[in-house]
Amino acid sequence: MSPVDIFRMLSLAAIWGASFLFMRIIAPAIGTIPTGFFRVSIAAVGLLVILGLMRVRWDFKGKLKTVMLLGVINSGIPATLYSVAAQVLPAGYSAIFNATTPLMGVLIGGLFFSEKLTAAKLGGVFLGLLGVGVLTRSGPVAFDMQLLLGALACLLATTCYGFAGFLARRWLDQAGGLDSRLSALGSMLGATLFLLPLFGYSVITAPPVSWGGWNVWLSLLGLGLGCTAFAYIIYFRLLSSIGPVKSMTVTFMIPPFGVLWGALLLDEPLSMAHIFGGVLIALALWLVLKPAVVKPSQVTAR
């Protein structure tokens, strides 16, 4: 990769790592549902403006409803679950748990989509779960029911990501190469419509004691516009420059930034559990994602 692409990738990892910092500031102040709703709705507005400025042609090729449903699975539900986690978990914890998405993808692919489960992938899944266990049991946060609920919320969110990846491949392959920017916009619109009635109900029945101060709303703008809408611009540029496979590796660079921002800006404590748990999860990801070894007998002459 060129130095410019490396800089873009590091910038994207830093931006997405900051999303957990922003949620940690927002969710305890205004609550779970409002945090999730404002995140996706602000992102939707931001993407509308960005696509308008870029003069992107709106052609969803008959897949608008499908993309919006994917948005519920890939954005609406996970945004809410990570907001639940942000009520009780440090930003660094959520960032590390987010890296288990490929592990969930392996299990989901094997159980529901006829994907081949190799010994290396199964070993990676168990090693990743061990890393999660080390982080929750030995980390600086007290091991209690709140910690378990926060960790479960993160893992359910990564499960949604895993399902969404396979469903997107199954549902959108027939779209003849739907513009990924339109997929992002449709996804955010679907997530916004999904959370809108939940947001209205929560405001009526249990409104936040306070809607927060300027720091909360600046964090919301940073989360919606910076960590979602603007981040997509960088990601799309990477996709066109280095391709989807290399671009996806940014996922594994997010946890260090999530832990770093939490420690620097929120004074979140660090411990050896961050290192041990993070290393175990990193090894698990390597086992899951490493290329399969092709035997000579499997190579077909061309």
PDB file of C-alpha atoms in Angstrom:
ATOM      1  CA  MET A   1       0.000   0.000   0.000  1.00  0.00           C
ATOM      2  CA  SER A   2       1.078   3.550  -0.614  1.00  0.00           C
ATOM      3  CA  PRO A   3       1.886   5.841   2.339  1.00  0.00           C
ATOM      4  CA  VAL A   4      -1.312   7.767   1.608  1.00  0.00           C
ATOM      5  CA  ASP A   5      -3.432   4.605   1.872  1.00  0.00           C
ATOM      6  CA  ILE A   6      -1.686   3.603   5.090  1.00  0.00           C
ATOM      7  CA  PHE A   7      -2.466   7.052   6.505  1.00  0.00           C
ATOM      8  CA  ARG A   8      -6.102   6.704   5.438  1.00  0.00           C
ATOM      9  CA  MET A   9      -6.361   3.312   7.128  1.00  0.00           C
ATOM     10  CA  LEU A  10      -4.814   4.560  10.376  1.00  0.00           C
ATOM     11  CA  SER A  11      -7.110   7.593  10.292  1.00  0.00           C
ATOM     12  CA  LEU A  12     -10.162   5.397   9.790  1.00  0.00           C
ATOM     13  CA  ALA A  13      -9.176   3.103  12.666  1.00  0.00           C
ATOM     14  CA  ALA A  14      -8.663   6.118  14.923  1.00  0.00           C
ATOM     15  CA  ILE A  15     -12.049   7.580  13.954  1.00  0.00           C
ATOM     16  CA  TRP A  16     -13.954   4.350  14.443  1.00  0.00           C
ATOM     17  CA  GLY A  17     -12.093   3.715  17.697  1.00  0.00           C
ATOM     18  CA  ALA A  18     -13.323   7.100  18.911  1.00  0.00           C
ATOM     19  CA  SER A  19     -16.959   6.003  18.421  1.00  0.00           C
ATOM     20  CA  PHE A  20     -16.753   3.971  21.622  1.00  0.00           C
ATOM     21  CA  LEU A  21     -15.419   7.010  23.461  1.00  0.00           C
ATOM     22  CA  PHE A  22     -18.332   9.129  22.254  1.00  0.00           C
ATOM     23  CA  MET A  23     -20.897   6.487  23.215  1.00  0.00           C
ATOM     24  CA  ARG A  24     -19.352   6.266  26.666  1.00  0.00           C
ATOM     25  CA  ILE A  25     -19.970  10.012  27.067  1.00  0.00           C
ATOM     26  CA  ILE A  26     -23.452  10.078  25.514  1.00  0.00           C
ATOM     27  CA  ALA A  27     -25.270   6.945  26.696  1.00  0.00           C
ATOM     28  CA  PRO A  28     -25.026   7.514  30.477  1.00  0.00           C
ATOM     29  CA  ALA A  29     -26.330  11.061  29.965  1.00  0.00           C
ATOM     30  CA  ILE A  30     -29.331  10.631  27.661  1.00  0.00           C
ATOM     31  CA  GLY A  31     -29.971   6.881  27.691  1.00  0.00           C
ATOM     32  CA  THR A  32     -29.712   3.893  25.402  1.00  0.00           C
ATOM     33  CA  ILE A  33     -32.440   4.396  22.780  1.00  0.00           C
ATOM     34  CA  PRO A  34     -31.804   8.142  22.267  1.00  0.00           C
ATOM     35  CA  THR A  35     -28.086   7.451  21.779  1.00  0.00           C
ATOM     36  CA  GLY A  36     -28.726   4.803  19.142  1.00  0.00           C
ATOM     37  CA  PHE A  37     -31.402   6.873  17.400  1.00  0.00           C
ATOM     38  CA  PHE A  38     -29.389  10.078  17.212  1.00  0.00           C
ATOM     39  CA  ARG A  39     -26.335   8.201  15.991  1.00  0.00           C
ATOM     40  CA  VAL A  40     -28.039   6.682  12.952  1.00  0.00           C
ATOM     41  CA  SER A  41     -30.311   9.654  12.195  1.00  0.00           C
ATOM     42  CA  ILE A  42     -27.456  12.179  12.271  1.00  0.00           C
ATOM     43  CA  ALA A  43     -25.428   9.819  10.093  1.00  0.00           C
ATOM     44  CA  ALA A  44     -28.341   9.522   7.645  1.00  0.00           C
ATOM     45  CA  VAL A  45     -28.610  13.301   7.359  1.00  0.00           C
ATOM     46  CA  GLY A  46     -24.847  13.577   6.927  1.00  0.00           C
ATOM     47  CA  LEU A  47     -24.825  10.959   4.171  1.00  0.00           C
ATOM     48  CA  LEU A  48     -27.729  12.674   2.409  1.00  0.00           C
ATOM     49  CA  VAL A  49     -25.708  15.873   2.309  1.00  0.00           C
ATOM     50  CA  ILE A  50     -22.509  14.106   1.255  1.00  0.00           C
ATOM     51  CA  LEU A  51     -24.159  12.129  -1.543  1.00  0.00           C
ATOM     52  CA  GLY A  52     -25.903  15.296  -2.687  1.00  0.00           C
ATOM     53  CA  LEU A  53     -22.621  17.165  -2.894  1.00  0.00           C
ATOM     54  CA  MET A  54     -21.029  14.204  -4.693  1.00  0.00           C
ATOM     55  CA  ARG A  55     -24.039  14.108  -7.063  1.00  0.00           C
ATOM     56  CA  VAL A  56     -24.430  10.353  -6.655  1.00  0.00           C
ATOM     57  CA  ARG A  57     -27.237   8.961  -8.803  1.00  0.00           C
ATOM     58  CA  TRP A  58     -29.971   7.422  -6.669  1.00  0.00           C
ATOM     59  CA  ASP A  59     -30.457   4.018  -8.274  1.00  0.00           C
ATOM     60  CA  PHE A  60     -31.112   1.307  -5.681  1.00  0.00           C
ATOM     61  CA  LYS A  61     -31.964  -1.174  -8.471  1.00  0.00           C
ATOM     62  CA  GLY A  62     -35.118  -2.294  -6.676  1.00  0.00           C
ATOM     63  CA  LYS A  63     -33.207  -3.149  -3.493  1.00  0.00           C
ATOM     64  CA  LEU A  64     -34.108  -0.183  -1.287  1.00  0.00           C
ATOM     65  CA  LYS A  65     -36.327  -2.197   1.072  1.00  0.00           C
ATOM     66  CA  THR A  66     -33.706  -4.937   1.291  1.00  0.00           C
ATOM     67  CA  VAL A  67     -30.952  -2.460   2.091  1.00  0.00           C
ATOM     68  CA  MET A  68     -33.125  -0.804   4.726  1.00  0.00           C
ATOM     69  CA  LEU A  69     -33.807  -4.180   6.365  1.00  0.00           C
ATOM     70  CA  LEU A  70     -30.076  -4.849   6.389  1.00  0.00           C
ATOM     71  CA  GLY A  71     -29.698  -1.465   8.064  1.00  0.00           C
ATOM     72  CA  VAL A  72     -31.893  -2.626  10.932  1.00  0.00           C
ATOM     73  CA  ILE A  73     -29.696  -5.712  11.424  1.00  0.00           C
ATOM     74  CA  ASN A  74     -26.346  -4.080  10.737  1.00  0.00           C
ATOM     75  CA  SER A  75     -26.871  -0.623  12.252  1.00  0.00           C
ATOM     76  CA  GLY A  76     -30.089  -0.096  14.204  1.00  0.00           C
ATOM     77  CA  ILE A  77     -29.862  -3.058  16.574  1.00  0.00           C
ATOM     78  CA  PRO A  78     -26.047  -2.921  17.078  1.00  0.00           C
ATOM     79  CA  ALA A  79     -26.129   0.850  17.702  1.00  0.00           C
ATOM     80  CA  THR A  80     -28.645   0.248  20.482  1.00  0.00           C
ATOM     81  CA  LEU A  81     -26.732  -2.704  21.942  1.00  0.00           C
ATOM     82  CA  TYR A  82     -23.448  -0.778  22.014  1.00  0.00           C
ATOM     83  CA  SER A  83     -25.300   2.054  23.735  1.00  0.00           C
ATOM     84  CA  VAL A  84     -26.396  -0.456  26.387  1.00  0.00           C
ATOM     85  CA  ALA A  85     -22.778  -1.531  26.802  1.00  0.00           C
ATOM     86  CA  ALA A  86     -21.616   2.079  27.010  1.00  0.00           C
ATOM     87  CA  GLN A  87     -23.716   2.512  30.141  1.00  0.00           C
ATOM     88  CA  VAL A  88     -21.482   0.114  32.082  1.00  0.00           C
ATOM     89  CA  LEU A  89     -18.341  -0.720  30.086  1.00  0.00           C
ATOM     90  CA  PRO A  90     -15.212   1.358  29.458  1.00  0.00           C
ATOM     91  CA  ALA A  91     -14.735   2.380  25.832  1.00  0.00           C
ATOM     92  CA  GLY A  92     -11.716   0.098  25.512  1.00  0.00           C
ATOM     93  CA  TYR A  93     -13.728  -2.957  26.480  1.00  0.00           C
ATOM     94  CA  SER A  94     -16.375  -2.313  23.823  1.00  0.00           C
ATOM     95  CA  ALA A  95     -13.684  -1.711  21.192  1.00  0.00           C
ATOM     96  CA  ILE A  96     -12.005  -5.038  21.975  1.00  0.00           C
ATOM     97  CA  PHE A  97     -15.293  -6.934  21.997  1.00  0.00           C
ATOM     98  CA  ASN A  98     -16.068  -5.365  18.599  1.00  0.00           C
ATOM     99  CA  ALA A  99     -13.044  -7.175  17.173  1.00  0.00           C
ATOM    100  CA  THR A 100     -14.786 -10.520  17.750  1.00  0.00           C
ATOM    101  CA  THR A 101     -17.026  -9.856  14.729  1.00  0.00           C
ATOM    102  CA  PRO A 102     -15.088 -12.252  12.426  1.00  0.00           C
ATOM    103  CA  LEU A 103     -15.295 -14.955  15.106  1.00  0.00           C
ATOM    104  CA  MET A 104     -19.074 -14.607  15.192  1.00  0.00           C
ATOM    105  CA  GLY A 105     -19.044 -14.704  11.406  1.00  0.00           C
ATOM    106  CA  VAL A 106     -17.287 -18.082  11.470  1.00  0.00           C
ATOM    107  CA  LEU A 107     -19.880 -19.594  13.811  1.00  0.00           C
ATOM    108  CA  ILE A 108     -22.830 -18.085  11.934  1.00  0.00           C
ATOM    109  CA  GLY A 109     -21.473 -19.155   8.566  1.00  0.00           C
ATOM    110  CA  GLY A 110     -20.958 -22.721   9.745  1.00  0.00           C
ATOM    111  CA  LEU A 111     -24.302 -23.026  11.545  1.00  0.00           C
ATOM    112  CA  PHE A 112     -26.627 -21.211   9.127  1.00  0.00           C
ATOM    113  CA  PHE A 113     -24.946 -20.652   5.750  1.00  0.00           C
ATOM    114  CA  SER A 114     -23.133 -23.936   4.997  1.00  0.00           C
ATOM    115  CA  GLU A 115     -19.692 -22.397   5.353  1.00  0.00           C
ATOM    116  CA  LYS A 116     -16.862 -24.850   5.964  1.00  0.00           C
ATOM    117  CA  LEU A 117     -15.602 -24.915   9.558  1.00  0.00           C
ATOM    118  CA  THR A 118     -11.909 -25.840   9.668  1.00  0.00           C
ATOM    119  CA  ALA A 119      -9.973 -26.847  12.755  1.00  0.00           C
ATOM    120  CA  ALA A 120      -8.082 -23.545  12.629  1.00  0.00           C
ATOM    121  CA  LYS A 121     -11.300 -21.535  12.542  1.00  0.00           C
ATOM    122  CA  LEU A 122     -12.857 -23.490  15.403  1.00  0.00           C
ATOM    123  CA  GLY A 123      -9.652 -23.100  17.382  1.00  0.00           C
ATOM    124  CA  GLY A 124      -9.768 -19.374  16.674  1.00  0.00           C
ATOM    125  CA  VAL A 125     -13.327 -19.115  17.967  1.00  0.00           C
ATOM    126  CA  PHE A 126     -12.494 -20.853  21.239  1.00  0.00           C
ATOM    127  CA  LEU A 127      -9.309 -18.821  21.642  1.00  0.00           C
ATOM    128  CA  GLY A 128     -11.264 -15.622  21.056  1.00  0.00           C
ATOM    129  CA  LEU A 129     -13.842 -16.571  23.668  1.00  0.00           C
ATOM    130  CA  LEU A 130     -10.987 -17.277  26.053  1.00  0.00           C
ATOM    131  CA  GLY A 131      -9.666 -13.773  25.382  1.00  0.00           C
ATOM    132  CA  VAL A 132     -13.085 -12.315  26.156  1.00  0.00           C
ATOM    133  CA  GLY A 133     -13.146 -14.324  29.379  1.00  0.00           C
ATOM    134  CA  VAL A 134      -9.716 -13.049  30.422  1.00  0.00           C
ATOM    135  CA  LEU A 135     -10.754  -9.478  29.782  1.00  0.00           C
ATOM    136  CA  THR A 136     -13.985  -9.735  31.759  1.00  0.00           C
ATOM    137  CA  ARG A 137     -12.635 -11.755  34.685  1.00  0.00           C
ATOM    138  CA  SER A 138      -9.212 -10.126  35.110  1.00  0.00           C
ATOM    139  CA  GLY A 139      -9.717  -6.575  33.847  1.00  0.00           C
ATOM    140  CA  PRO A 140      -9.790  -3.358  35.890  1.00  0.00           C
ATOM    141  CA  VAL A 141     -13.614  -3.355  35.934  1.00  0.00           C
ATOM    142  CA  ALA A 142     -15.300  -5.338  38.718  1.00  0.00           C
ATOM    143  CA  PHE A 143     -16.701  -8.684  37.594  1.00  0.00           C
ATOM    144  CA  ASP A 144     -20.420  -8.411  38.259  1.00  0.00           C
ATOM    145  CA  MET A 145     -23.798  -8.714  36.530  1.00  0.00           C
ATOM    146  CA  GLN A 146     -23.484  -5.281  34.912  1.00  0.00           C
ATOM    147  CA  LEU A 147     -20.181  -6.282  33.316  1.00  0.00           C
ATOM    148  CA  LEU A 148     -21.694  -9.518  32.028  1.00  0.00           C
ATOM    149  CA  LEU A 149     -24.711  -7.698  30.573  1.00  0.00           C
ATOM    150  CA  GLY A 150     -22.437  -5.148  28.876  1.00  0.00           C
ATOM    151  CA  ALA A 151     -20.248  -7.890  27.403  1.00  0.00           C
ATOM    152  CA  LEU A 152     -23.347  -9.793  26.244  1.00  0.00           C
ATOM    153  CA  ALA A 153     -24.680  -6.653  24.534  1.00  0.00           C
ATOM    154  CA  CYS A 154     -21.395  -6.268  22.617  1.00  0.00           C
ATOM    155  CA  LEU A 155     -21.355  -9.922  21.571  1.00  0.00           C
ATOM    156  CA  LEU A 156     -24.984  -9.730  20.413  1.00  0.00           C
ATOM    157  CA  ALA A 157     -24.031  -6.663  18.353  1.00  0.00           C
ATOM    158  CA  THR A 158     -21.161  -8.550  16.685  1.00  0.00           C
ATOM    159  CA  THR A 159     -23.584 -11.424  16.044  1.00  0.00           C
ATOM    160  CA  CYS A 160     -25.807  -8.973  14.155  1.00  0.00           C
ATOM    161  CA  TYR A 161     -22.778  -7.873  12.132  1.00  0.00           C
ATOM    162  CA  GLY A 162     -22.009 -11.500  11.306  1.00  0.00           C
ATOM    163  CA  PHE A 163     -25.545 -12.225  10.089  1.00  0.00           C
ATOM    164  CA  ALA A 164     -25.668  -8.964   8.134  1.00  0.00           C
ATOM    165  CA  GLY A 165     -22.503  -9.830   6.233  1.00  0.00           C
ATOM    166  CA  PHE A 166     -23.887 -13.125   4.965  1.00  0.00           C
ATOM    167  CA  LEU A 167     -27.342 -11.706   4.287  1.00  0.00           C
ATOM    168  CA  ALA A 168     -25.866  -8.805   2.330  1.00  0.00           C
ATOM    169  CA  ARG A 169     -23.946 -11.209   0.135  1.00  0.00           C
ATOM    170  CA  ARG A 170     -27.071 -13.334  -0.416  1.00  0.00           C
ATOM    171  CA  TRP A 171     -29.577 -10.493  -0.913  1.00  0.00           C
ATOM    172  CA  LEU A 172     -27.509  -7.908  -2.784  1.00  0.00           C
ATOM    173  CA  ASP A 173     -25.422 -10.012  -5.161  1.00  0.00           C
ATOM    174  CA  GLN A 174     -28.301  -9.926  -7.628  1.00  0.00           C
ATOM    175  CA  ALA A 175     -28.325  -6.120  -7.544  1.00  0.00           C
ATOM    176  CA  GLY A 176     -25.631  -5.949 -10.202  1.00  0.00           C
ATOM    177  CA  GLY A 177     -23.095  -4.103  -8.062  1.00  0.00           C
ATOM    178  CA  LEU A 178     -25.152  -1.705  -5.961  1.00  0.00           C
ATOM    179  CA  ASP A 179     -23.168   1.451  -5.142  1.00  0.00           C
ATOM    180  CA  SER A 180     -21.779   0.950  -1.648  1.00  0.00           C
ATOM    181  CA  ARG A 181     -22.502   4.601  -0.827  1.00  0.00           C
ATOM    182  CA  LEU A 182     -26.177   4.011  -1.559  1.00  0.00           C
ATOM    183  CA  SER A 183     -26.041   0.837   0.537  1.00  0.00           C
ATOM    184  CA  ALA A 184     -24.687   2.909   3.417  1.00  0.00           C
ATOM    185  CA  LEU A 185     -27.395   5.551   3.012  1.00  0.00           C
ATOM    186  CA  GLY A 186     -30.204   3.009   2.740  1.00  0.00           C
ATOM    187  CA  SER A 187     -28.835   1.210   5.771  1.00  0.00           C
ATOM    188  CA  MET A 188     -28.886   4.357   7.883  1.00  0.00           C
ATOM    189  CA  LEU A 189     -32.385   5.278   6.694  1.00  0.00           C
ATOM    190  CA  GLY A 190     -33.647   1.819   7.624  1.00  0.00           C
ATOM    191  CA  ALA A 191     -31.998   1.995  11.052  1.00  0.00           C
ATOM    192  CA  THR A 192     -33.472   5.454  11.653  1.00  0.00           C
ATOM    193  CA  LEU A 193     -37.013   4.357  10.770  1.00  0.00           C
ATOM    194  CA  PHE A 194     -36.615   1.272  12.970  1.00  0.00           C
ATOM    195  CA  LEU A 195     -35.511   3.272  16.007  1.00  0.00           C
ATOM    196  CA  LEU A 196     -37.881   6.219  15.506  1.00  0.00           C
ATOM    197  CA  PRO A 197     -40.945   4.657  17.229  1.00  0.00           C
ATOM    198  CA  LEU A 198     -38.746   3.227  19.989  1.00  0.00           C
ATOM    199  CA  PHE A 199     -37.237   6.665  20.493  1.00  0.00           C
ATOM    200  CA  GLY A 200     -40.675   8.291  20.649  1.00  0.00           C
ATOM    201  CA  TYR A 201     -41.941   5.701  23.135  1.00  0.00           C
ATOM    202  CA  SER A 202     -38.877   6.061  25.364  1.00  0.00           C
ATOM    203  CA  VAL A 203     -39.160   9.855  25.411  1.00  0.00           C
ATOM    204  CA  ILE A 204     -42.842   9.685  26.376  1.00  0.00           C
ATOM    205  CA  THR A 205     -42.593   6.938  28.998  1.00  0.00           C
ATOM    206  CA  ALA A 206     -39.127   7.488  30.457  1.00  0.00           C
ATOM    207  CA  PRO A 207     -37.571  10.760  29.264  1.00  0.00           C
ATOM    208  CA  PRO A 208     -33.965  11.393  30.231  1.00  0.00           C
ATOM    209  CA  VAL A 209     -33.491  13.371  33.417  1.00  0.00           C
ATOM    210  CA  SER A 210     -31.268  15.651  31.376  1.00  0.00           C
ATOM    211  CA  TRP A 211     -30.538  15.921  27.660  1.00  0.00           C
ATOM    212  CA  GLY A 212     -26.945  16.662  28.512  1.00  0.00           C
ATOM    213  CA  GLY A 213     -24.789  19.694  27.929  1.00  0.00           C
ATOM    214  CA  TRP A 214     -22.715  20.910  25.035  1.00  0.00           C
ATOM    215  CA  ASN A 215     -20.188  18.078  25.485  1.00  0.00           C
ATOM    216  CA  VAL A 216     -22.913  15.459  24.949  1.00  0.00           C
ATOM    217  CA  TRP A 217     -24.233  17.109  21.781  1.00  0.00           C
ATOM    218  CA  LEU A 218     -20.770  17.692  20.389  1.00  0.00           C
ATOM    219  CA  SER A 219     -20.107  14.017  21.047  1.00  0.00           C
ATOM    220  CA  LEU A 220     -23.332  13.135  19.194  1.00  0.00           C
ATOM    221  CA  LEU A 221     -22.229  15.189  16.214  1.00  0.00           C
ATOM    222  CA  GLY A 222     -18.823  13.531  16.340  1.00  0.00           C
ATOM    223  CA  LEU A 223     -20.422  10.093  16.552  1.00  0.00           C
ATOM    224  CA  GLY A 224     -22.953  10.622  13.769  1.00  0.00           C
ATOM    225  CA  LEU A 225     -21.058  12.834  11.360  1.00  0.00           C
ATOM    226  CA  GLY A 226     -17.440  11.961  12.097  1.00  0.00           C
ATOM    227  CA  CYS A 227     -17.491   8.296  13.111  1.00  0.00           C
ATOM    228  CA  THR A 228     -20.224   7.279  10.678  1.00  0.00           C
ATOM    229  CA  ALA A 229     -20.866   9.616   7.729  1.00  0.00           C
ATOM    230  CA  PHE A 230     -17.349  11.028   7.247  1.00  0.00           C
ATOM    231  CA  ALA A 231     -15.749   7.662   8.048  1.00  0.00           C
ATOM    232  CA  TYR A 232     -17.658   6.155   5.127  1.00  0.00           C
ATOM    233  CA  ILE A 233     -15.983   8.598   2.743  1.00  0.00           C
ATOM    234  CA  ILE A 234     -12.534   7.398   3.820  1.00  0.00           C
ATOM    235  CA  TYR A 235     -13.669   3.779   3.680  1.00  0.00           C
ATOM    236  CA  PHE A 236     -15.067   4.153   0.155  1.00  0.00           C
ATOM    237  CA  ARG A 237     -11.802   5.719  -0.966  1.00  0.00           C
ATOM    238  CA  LEU A 238      -9.889   2.780   0.493  1.00  0.00           C
ATOM    239  CA  LEU A 239     -12.213   0.327  -1.239  1.00  0.00           C
ATOM    240  CA  SER A 240     -11.476   1.864  -4.619  1.00  0.00           C
ATOM    241  CA  SER A 241      -7.772   2.177  -3.925  1.00  0.00           C
ATOM    242  CA  ILE A 242      -6.719  -1.075  -2.247  1.00  0.00           C
ATOM    243  CA  GLY A 243      -9.783  -3.314  -2.570  1.00  0.00           C
ATOM    244  CA  PRO A 244     -12.204  -4.799  -0.044  1.00  0.00           C
ATOM    245  CA  VAL A 245      -9.956  -7.472   1.492  1.00  0.00           C
ATOM    246  CA  LYS A 246      -7.212  -5.129   2.629  1.00  0.00           C
ATOM    247  CA  SER A 247      -9.741  -2.482   3.623  1.00  0.00           C
ATOM    248  CA  MET A 248     -11.447  -4.883   6.035  1.00  0.00           C
ATOM    249  CA  THR A 249      -8.223  -5.256   8.029  1.00  0.00           C
ATOM    250  CA  VAL A 250      -8.969  -1.855   9.555  1.00  0.00           C
ATOM    251  CA  THR A 251     -11.300  -3.736  11.935  1.00  0.00           C
ATOM    252  CA  PHE A 252      -8.307  -5.176  13.751  1.00  0.00           C
ATOM    253  CA  MET A 253      -6.680  -1.766  14.249  1.00  0.00           C
ATOM    254  CA  ILE A 254      -9.699  -0.307  16.074  1.00  0.00           C
ATOM    255  CA  PRO A 255      -9.202  -1.850  19.581  1.00  0.00           C
ATOM    256  CA  PRO A 256      -5.837  -0.173  20.297  1.00  0.00           C
ATOM    257  CA  PHE A 257      -7.349   3.208  19.434  1.00  0.00           C
ATOM    258  CA  GLY A 258     -10.466   2.502  21.491  1.00  0.00           C
ATOM    259  CA  VAL A 259      -8.352   1.642  24.528  1.00  0.00           C
ATOM    260  CA  LEU A 260      -6.028   4.615  23.897  1.00  0.00           C
ATOM    261  CA  TRP A 261      -8.830   7.211  23.626  1.00  0.00           C
ATOM    262  CA  GLY A 262     -10.529   5.834  26.724  1.00  0.00           C
ATOM    263  CA  ALA A 263      -7.322   6.012  28.744  1.00  0.00           C
ATOM    264  CA  LEU A 264      -6.249   9.451  27.511  1.00  0.00           C
ATOM    265  CA  LEU A 265      -9.577  11.287  27.494  1.00  0.00           C
ATOM    266  CA  LEU A 266     -11.733   9.455  30.035  1.00  0.00           C
ATOM    267  CA  ASP A 267      -9.002   8.303  32.439  1.00  0.00           C
ATOM    268  CA  GLU A 268     -10.115   4.703  32.040  1.00  0.00           C
ATOM    269  CA  PRO A 269      -7.793   2.328  33.923  1.00  0.00           C
ATOM    270  CA  LEU A 270      -5.487  -0.021  32.062  1.00  0.00           C
ATOM    271  CA  SER A 271      -4.367  -3.439  33.201  1.00  0.00           C
ATOM    272  CA  MET A 272      -2.459  -6.467  31.948  1.00  0.00           C
ATOM    273  CA  ALA A 273      -5.856  -7.992  31.107  1.00  0.00           C
ATOM    274  CA  HIS A 274      -6.083  -5.566  28.179  1.00  0.00           C
ATOM    275  CA  ILE A 275      -2.817  -6.999  26.832  1.00  0.00           C
ATOM    276  CA  PHE A 276      -3.512 -10.676  27.556  1.00  0.00           C
ATOM    277  CA  GLY A 277      -7.127 -10.561  26.391  1.00  0.00           C
ATOM    278  CA  GLY A 278      -6.233  -8.477  23.335  1.00  0.00           C
ATOM    279  CA  VAL A 279      -3.386 -10.812  22.321  1.00  0.00           C
ATOM    280  CA  LEU A 280      -5.631 -13.870  22.625  1.00  0.00           C
ATOM    281  CA  ILE A 281      -8.298 -12.234  20.469  1.00  0.00           C
ATOM    282  CA  ALA A 282      -5.644 -11.136  17.942  1.00  0.00           C
ATOM    283  CA  LEU A 283      -4.334 -14.725  17.698  1.00  0.00           C
ATOM    284  CA  ALA A 284      -7.894 -15.943  17.306  1.00  0.00           C
ATOM    285  CA  LEU A 285      -8.458 -13.542  14.420  1.00  0.00           C
ATOM    286  CA  TRP A 286      -5.234 -14.693  12.769  1.00  0.00           C
ATOM    287  CA  LEU A 287      -6.396 -18.325  12.941  1.00  0.00           C
ATOM    288  CA  VAL A 288      -9.782 -17.413  11.505  1.00  0.00           C
ATOM    289  CA  LEU A 289      -8.542 -15.164   8.710  1.00  0.00           C
ATOM    290  CA  LYS A 290      -5.238 -16.720   7.636  1.00  0.00           C
ATOM    291  CA  PRO A 291      -5.268 -18.013   4.038  1.00  0.00           C
ATOM    292  CA  ALA A 292      -5.829 -21.722   3.652  1.00  0.00           C
ATOM    293  CA  VAL A 293      -2.792 -23.741   2.555  1.00  0.00           C
ATOM    294  CA  VAL A 294      -3.361 -25.154  -0.927  1.00  0.00           C
ATOM    295  CA  LYS A 295      -1.907 -28.623  -1.428  1.00  0.00           C
ATOM    296  CA  PRO A 296      -0.141 -29.361  -4.726  1.00  0.00           C
ATOM    297  CA  SER A 297      -2.792 -31.937  -5.535  1.00  0.00           C
ATOM    298  CA  GLN A 298      -5.444 -29.233  -5.302  1.00  0.00           C
ATOM    299  CA  VAL A 299      -3.812 -26.986  -7.885  1.00  0.00           C
ATOM    300  CA  THR A 300      -5.388 -27.336 -11.318  1.00  0.00           C
ATOM    301  CA  ALA A 301      -3.260 -26.729 -14.370  1.00  0.00           C
ATOM    302  CA  ARG A 302      -4.420 -23.857 -16.533  1.00  0.00           C
TER     303      ARG A 302
END
